[in-house]
Protein backbone atom coordinates (compact mmCIF):
# COMPACT_ATOMS: atom_id res chain seq x y z
CA UNK A 1 0.00 0.00 0.00
CA UNK A 2 2.88 2.39 0.74
CA UNK A 3 4.03 2.13 -2.90
CA UNK A 4 0.63 3.26 -4.14
CA UNK A 5 0.58 6.21 -1.73
CA UNK A 6 4.06 7.23 -2.92
CA UNK A 7 2.90 7.18 -6.55
CA UNK A 8 -0.19 9.15 -5.63
CA UNK A 9 1.98 11.72 -3.84
CA UNK A 10 4.13 12.29 -6.93
CA UNK A 11 1.08 12.46 -9.18
CA UNK A 12 -0.46 15.14 -6.95
CA UNK A 13 2.84 17.05 -6.89
CA UNK A 14 3.35 16.79 -10.65
CA UNK A 15 -0.24 17.58 -11.61
CA UNK A 16 -0.78 20.17 -8.90
CA UNK A 17 2.35 22.15 -9.77
CA UNK A 18 1.38 22.00 -13.47
CA UNK A 19 -2.08 23.39 -12.88
CA UNK A 20 -1.16 25.91 -10.17
CA UNK A 21 1.74 27.46 -12.10
CA UNK A 22 -0.30 27.79 -15.31
CA UNK A 23 -3.44 29.09 -13.60
CA UNK A 24 -4.81 32.56 -14.31
CA UNK A 25 -4.07 33.45 -10.69
CA UNK A 26 -0.39 32.47 -10.49
CA UNK A 27 0.93 32.54 -14.04
CA UNK A 28 0.72 36.35 -14.48
CA UNK A 29 2.48 36.86 -11.13
CA UNK A 30 5.25 34.45 -12.00
CA UNK A 31 5.69 35.95 -15.47
CA UNK A 32 5.87 39.45 -13.97
CA UNK A 33 8.58 38.32 -11.56
CA UNK A 34 10.56 35.96 -13.81
CA UNK A 35 9.76 37.12 -17.31
CA UNK A 36 8.15 34.90 -19.96
CA UNK A 37 11.30 32.91 -20.71
CA UNK A 38 12.18 32.62 -17.03
CA UNK A 39 8.69 31.38 -16.23
CA UNK A 40 8.82 28.76 -19.00
CA UNK A 41 12.21 27.63 -17.74
CA UNK A 42 11.04 27.22 -14.13
CA UNK A 43 7.77 25.64 -15.24
CA UNK A 44 9.60 23.10 -17.40
CA UNK A 45 12.17 22.37 -14.69
CA UNK A 46 9.50 21.71 -12.04
CA UNK A 47 7.61 19.46 -14.46
CA UNK A 48 10.77 17.56 -15.39
CA UNK A 49 11.86 17.00 -11.78
CA UNK A 50 8.46 15.91 -10.49
CA UNK A 51 7.83 13.63 -13.47
CA UNK A 52 11.29 12.08 -13.09
CA UNK A 53 10.56 11.10 -9.50
CA UNK A 54 7.08 9.88 -10.48
CA UNK A 55 8.49 7.67 -13.24
CA UNK A 56 11.34 6.45 -11.04
CA UNK A 57 8.93 5.59 -8.25
CA UNK A 58 6.81 3.52 -10.63
CA UNK A 59 9.89 1.82 -12.09
CA UNK A 60 10.83 0.69 -8.59
CA UNK A 61 7.32 -0.40 -7.60
CA UNK A 62 5.86 -1.73 -10.85
CA UNK A 63 3.15 -4.37 -10.27
CA UNK A 64 3.34 -3.86 -6.48
CA UNK A 65 0.35 -4.25 -4.18
CA UNK A 66 -2.78 -6.36 -4.41
CA UNK A 67 -3.51 -7.90 -7.81
CA UNK A 68 -7.03 -6.55 -8.13
CA UNK A 69 -7.87 -7.89 -11.56
CA UNK A 70 -6.74 -11.40 -10.59
CA UNK A 71 -8.94 -11.12 -7.51
CA UNK A 72 -12.09 -9.87 -9.24
CA UNK A 73 -11.75 -10.99 -12.83
CA UNK A 74 -9.06 -13.57 -13.34
CA UNK A 75 -7.80 -14.74 -16.71
CA UNK A 76 -11.18 -14.48 -18.45
CA UNK A 77 -11.34 -10.72 -17.89
CA UNK A 78 -7.77 -10.37 -19.15
CA UNK A 79 -8.60 -12.22 -22.36
CA UNK A 80 -11.69 -10.08 -22.92
CA UNK A 81 -9.87 -6.77 -22.52
CA UNK A 82 -6.63 -7.68 -24.31
CA UNK A 83 -7.90 -6.81 -27.79
CA UNK A 84 -9.60 -3.70 -26.46
CA UNK A 85 -6.25 -2.61 -25.02
CA UNK A 86 -4.59 -2.91 -28.44
CA UNK A 87 -7.40 -1.01 -30.19
CA UNK A 88 -7.34 1.80 -27.63
CA UNK A 89 -3.57 2.12 -27.85
CA UNK A 90 -3.60 2.27 -31.66
CA UNK A 91 -6.27 4.98 -31.54
CA UNK A 92 -4.34 6.83 -28.82
CA UNK A 93 -1.27 6.94 -31.07
CA UNK A 94 -3.39 8.36 -33.90
CA UNK A 95 -4.72 11.09 -31.60
CA UNK A 96 -1.29 11.83 -30.16
CA UNK A 97 0.48 12.23 -33.51
CA UNK A 98 -2.47 14.14 -34.97
CA UNK A 99 -2.57 16.42 -31.94
CA UNK A 100 1.16 17.18 -32.14
CA UNK A 101 0.92 18.00 -35.84
CA UNK A 102 -2.50 19.71 -35.96
CA UNK A 103 -2.84 23.42 -35.37
CA UNK A 104 -4.33 24.43 -31.99
CA UNK A 105 -7.96 25.61 -31.97
CA UNK A 106 -6.98 29.24 -31.33
CA UNK A 107 -5.04 29.27 -34.63
CA UNK A 108 -8.15 28.08 -36.48
CA UNK A 109 -9.91 31.32 -35.59
CA UNK A 110 -10.77 33.57 -38.53
CA UNK A 111 -10.41 37.33 -38.09
CA UNK A 112 -13.14 38.57 -35.79
CA UNK A 113 -14.61 35.08 -35.49
CA UNK A 114 -14.39 32.08 -33.21
CA UNK A 115 -12.19 28.98 -33.24
CA UNK A 116 -13.52 26.48 -35.78
CA UNK A 117 -13.42 22.70 -35.35
CA UNK A 118 -11.54 20.98 -38.13
CA UNK A 119 -10.09 17.52 -38.65
CA UNK A 120 -9.12 15.79 -35.44
CA UNK A 121 -10.66 18.55 -33.29
CA UNK A 122 -14.07 17.39 -34.49
CA UNK A 123 -13.27 14.05 -32.83
CA UNK A 124 -11.84 15.61 -29.66
CA UNK A 125 -10.87 19.21 -28.99
CA UNK A 126 -7.84 17.99 -27.00
CA UNK A 127 -6.30 15.17 -29.08
CA UNK A 128 -3.06 15.06 -27.08
CA UNK A 129 -4.76 15.02 -23.69
CA UNK A 130 -7.30 12.50 -24.99
CA UNK A 131 -4.46 10.27 -26.20
CA UNK A 132 -2.93 10.14 -22.71
CA UNK A 133 -6.40 9.62 -21.21
CA UNK A 134 -6.89 6.55 -23.43
CA UNK A 135 -3.29 5.44 -22.81
CA UNK A 136 -3.98 5.30 -19.07
CA UNK A 137 -7.29 3.48 -19.49
CA UNK A 138 -5.79 0.92 -21.88
CA UNK A 139 -2.97 0.12 -19.48
CA UNK A 140 -5.30 -0.13 -16.49
CA UNK A 141 -7.23 -2.81 -18.37
CA UNK A 142 -4.26 -5.18 -18.50
CA UNK A 143 -2.31 -4.16 -15.40
CA UNK A 144 -4.24 -5.09 -12.29
CA UNK A 145 -1.95 -4.30 -9.37
CA UNK A 146 -2.71 -1.35 -7.11
CA UNK A 147 0.54 0.42 -8.03
CA UNK A 148 -0.23 0.03 -11.75
CA UNK A 149 -3.73 1.37 -11.32
CA UNK A 150 -2.52 4.41 -9.40
CA UNK A 151 0.15 5.19 -11.99
CA UNK A 152 -1.91 4.66 -15.15
CA UNK A 153 -5.16 5.81 -13.57
CA UNK A 154 -3.32 8.94 -12.47
CA UNK A 155 -2.30 9.54 -16.08
CA UNK A 156 -5.94 9.39 -17.20
CA UNK A 157 -7.02 11.66 -14.36
CA UNK A 158 -4.24 14.15 -15.10
CA UNK A 159 -5.20 14.25 -18.79
CA UNK A 160 -8.88 14.87 -17.99
CA UNK A 161 -8.13 17.57 -15.40
CA UNK A 162 -5.46 19.15 -17.62
CA UNK A 163 -7.89 19.42 -20.52
CA UNK A 164 -10.57 20.98 -18.29
CA UNK A 165 -8.00 23.41 -16.86
CA UNK A 166 -6.87 24.42 -20.34
CA UNK A 167 -10.49 24.96 -21.38
CA UNK A 168 -11.13 27.23 -18.38
CA UNK A 169 -8.08 29.36 -19.23
CA UNK A 170 -8.84 29.61 -22.94
CA UNK A 171 -12.45 30.54 -22.34
CA UNK A 172 -11.06 33.65 -20.61
CA UNK A 173 -8.13 34.31 -22.95
CA UNK A 174 -9.42 33.31 -26.40
CA UNK A 175 -12.47 35.09 -27.85
CA UNK A 176 -15.13 32.62 -28.93
CA UNK A 177 -13.53 29.64 -27.21
CA UNK A 178 -16.65 29.08 -25.09
CA UNK A 179 -18.63 28.48 -28.30
CA UNK A 180 -15.89 26.17 -29.56
CA UNK A 181 -16.06 24.19 -26.30
CA UNK A 182 -19.85 23.91 -26.52
CA UNK A 183 -19.65 22.56 -30.08
CA UNK A 184 -16.93 19.96 -29.41
CA UNK A 185 -16.07 17.36 -26.78
CA UNK A 186 -13.08 16.06 -24.86
CA UNK A 187 -14.24 12.43 -25.00
CA UNK A 188 -13.39 11.16 -28.50
CA UNK A 189 -16.41 11.08 -30.84
CA UNK A 190 -18.61 12.62 -28.12
CA UNK A 191 -19.68 15.61 -30.24
CA UNK A 192 -20.05 13.38 -33.31
CA UNK A 193 -22.40 11.00 -31.47
CA UNK A 194 -24.42 14.02 -30.34
CA UNK A 195 -24.49 15.17 -33.99
CA UNK A 196 -22.77 18.43 -33.10
CA UNK A 197 -19.92 17.61 -35.50
CA UNK A 198 -19.69 15.56 -38.70
CA UNK A 199 -17.31 12.62 -39.02
CA UNK A 200 -14.25 14.37 -40.54
CA UNK A 201 -13.00 11.59 -42.83
CA UNK A 202 -12.16 14.01 -45.66
CA UNK A 203 -10.38 16.42 -43.29
CA UNK A 204 -7.99 13.91 -41.72
CA UNK A 205 -4.47 13.35 -42.98
CA UNK A 206 -4.15 9.67 -43.84
CA UNK A 207 -0.39 10.09 -44.01
CA UNK A 208 -0.39 11.22 -40.37
CA UNK A 209 -2.61 8.26 -39.45
CA UNK A 210 -0.25 5.86 -41.23
CA UNK A 211 2.73 7.39 -39.40
CA UNK A 212 0.92 7.04 -36.06
CA UNK A 213 0.09 3.38 -36.70
CA UNK A 214 3.69 2.69 -37.75
CA UNK A 215 4.93 4.22 -34.49
CA UNK A 216 2.37 2.17 -32.59
CA UNK A 217 3.60 -1.00 -34.27
CA UNK A 218 7.24 -0.21 -33.46
CA UNK A 219 6.52 0.64 -29.82
CA UNK A 220 4.38 -2.47 -29.48
CA UNK A 221 7.09 -4.66 -31.02
CA UNK A 222 9.85 -3.32 -28.74
CA UNK A 223 7.69 -2.79 -25.66
CA UNK A 224 8.90 -5.94 -23.81
CA UNK A 225 12.58 -5.05 -24.20
CA UNK A 226 12.19 -1.33 -23.38
CA UNK A 227 9.38 -1.18 -20.82
CA UNK A 228 8.96 -4.79 -19.77
CA UNK A 229 5.78 -6.81 -19.91
CA UNK A 230 4.72 -9.09 -22.72
CA UNK A 231 3.96 -8.19 -26.31
CA UNK A 232 0.21 -8.54 -26.00
CA UNK A 233 0.10 -6.21 -22.97
CA UNK A 234 1.05 -2.90 -24.64
Short mmCIF file of N, CA, C and O in Angstrom, two decimals, residues 92 94-100 102 105 120-121 124-132 186:
data_model
loop_
_atom_site.label_atom_id
_atom_site.label_comp_id
_atom_site.label_asym_id
_atom_site.label_seq_id
_atom_site.Cartn_x
_atom_site.Cartn_y
_atom_site.Cartn_z
N UNK A 92 -5.05 5.81 -29.59
CA UNK A 92 -4.34 6.83 -28.82
C UNK A 92 -3.13 7.36 -29.58
O UNK A 92 -2.85 8.57 -29.56
N UNK A 94 -2.86 7.51 -32.82
CA UNK A 94 -3.39 8.36 -33.90
C UNK A 94 -3.73 9.75 -33.35
O UNK A 94 -3.39 10.78 -33.96
N UNK A 95 -4.38 9.80 -32.20
CA UNK A 95 -4.72 11.09 -31.60
C UNK A 95 -3.48 11.86 -31.20
O UNK A 95 -3.40 13.08 -31.39
N UNK A 96 -2.50 11.16 -30.62
CA UNK A 96 -1.29 11.83 -30.16
C UNK A 96 -0.53 12.46 -31.31
O UNK A 96 -0.18 13.65 -31.26
N UNK A 97 -0.27 11.69 -32.36
CA UNK A 97 0.48 12.23 -33.51
C UNK A 97 -0.33 13.32 -34.20
O UNK A 97 0.22 14.37 -34.57
N UNK A 98 -1.63 13.12 -34.35
CA UNK A 98 -2.47 14.14 -34.97
C UNK A 98 -2.49 15.41 -34.14
O UNK A 98 -2.43 16.52 -34.68
N UNK A 99 -2.55 15.25 -32.82
CA UNK A 99 -2.57 16.42 -31.94
C UNK A 99 -1.27 17.19 -31.96
O UNK A 99 -1.27 18.43 -31.87
N UNK A 100 -0.14 16.50 -32.10
CA UNK A 100 1.16 17.18 -32.14
C UNK A 100 1.37 17.90 -33.46
O UNK A 100 2.08 18.92 -33.51
N UNK A 102 -1.38 18.81 -35.65
CA UNK A 102 -2.50 19.71 -35.96
C UNK A 102 -2.30 21.08 -35.33
O UNK A 102 -1.65 21.22 -34.28
N UNK A 105 -6.69 24.97 -31.62
CA UNK A 105 -7.96 25.61 -31.97
C UNK A 105 -7.87 27.12 -32.10
O UNK A 105 -8.52 27.71 -32.95
N UNK A 120 -9.11 16.57 -36.68
CA UNK A 120 -9.12 15.79 -35.44
C UNK A 120 -9.85 16.49 -34.31
O UNK A 120 -10.38 15.85 -33.40
N UNK A 121 -9.95 17.84 -34.36
CA UNK A 121 -10.66 18.55 -33.29
C UNK A 121 -12.18 18.34 -33.36
O UNK A 121 -12.89 18.69 -32.42
N UNK A 124 -12.08 15.15 -31.02
CA UNK A 124 -11.84 15.61 -29.66
C UNK A 124 -11.11 16.94 -29.73
O UNK A 124 -10.18 17.08 -30.53
N UNK A 125 -11.52 17.90 -28.93
CA UNK A 125 -10.87 19.21 -28.99
C UNK A 125 -9.49 19.19 -28.34
O UNK A 125 -8.73 20.16 -28.46
N UNK A 126 -9.16 18.13 -27.63
CA UNK A 126 -7.84 17.99 -27.00
C UNK A 126 -7.23 16.64 -27.40
O UNK A 126 -7.18 15.71 -26.58
N UNK A 127 -6.79 16.48 -28.64
CA UNK A 127 -6.30 15.17 -29.08
C UNK A 127 -5.12 14.64 -28.27
O UNK A 127 -5.04 13.44 -28.01
N UNK A 128 -4.22 15.53 -27.85
CA UNK A 128 -3.06 15.06 -27.08
C UNK A 128 -3.47 14.60 -25.69
O UNK A 128 -3.09 13.52 -25.23
N UNK A 129 -4.26 15.42 -25.00
CA UNK A 129 -4.76 15.02 -23.69
C UNK A 129 -5.61 13.74 -23.80
O UNK A 129 -5.51 12.85 -22.95
N UNK A 130 -6.45 13.68 -24.82
CA UNK A 130 -7.30 12.50 -24.99
C UNK A 130 -6.47 11.25 -25.25
O UNK A 130 -6.83 10.15 -24.82
N UNK A 131 -5.35 11.41 -25.95
CA UNK A 131 -4.46 10.27 -26.20
C UNK A 131 -3.91 9.72 -24.89
O UNK A 131 -3.91 8.50 -24.66
N UNK A 132 -3.45 10.60 -24.00
CA UNK A 132 -2.93 10.14 -22.71
C UNK A 132 -4.05 9.58 -21.82
O UNK A 132 -3.82 8.66 -21.03
N UNK A 186 -14.37 16.64 -25.22
CA UNK A 186 -13.08 16.06 -24.86
C UNK A 186 -13.08 14.57 -25.15
O UNK A 186 -12.13 14.04 -25.72
#
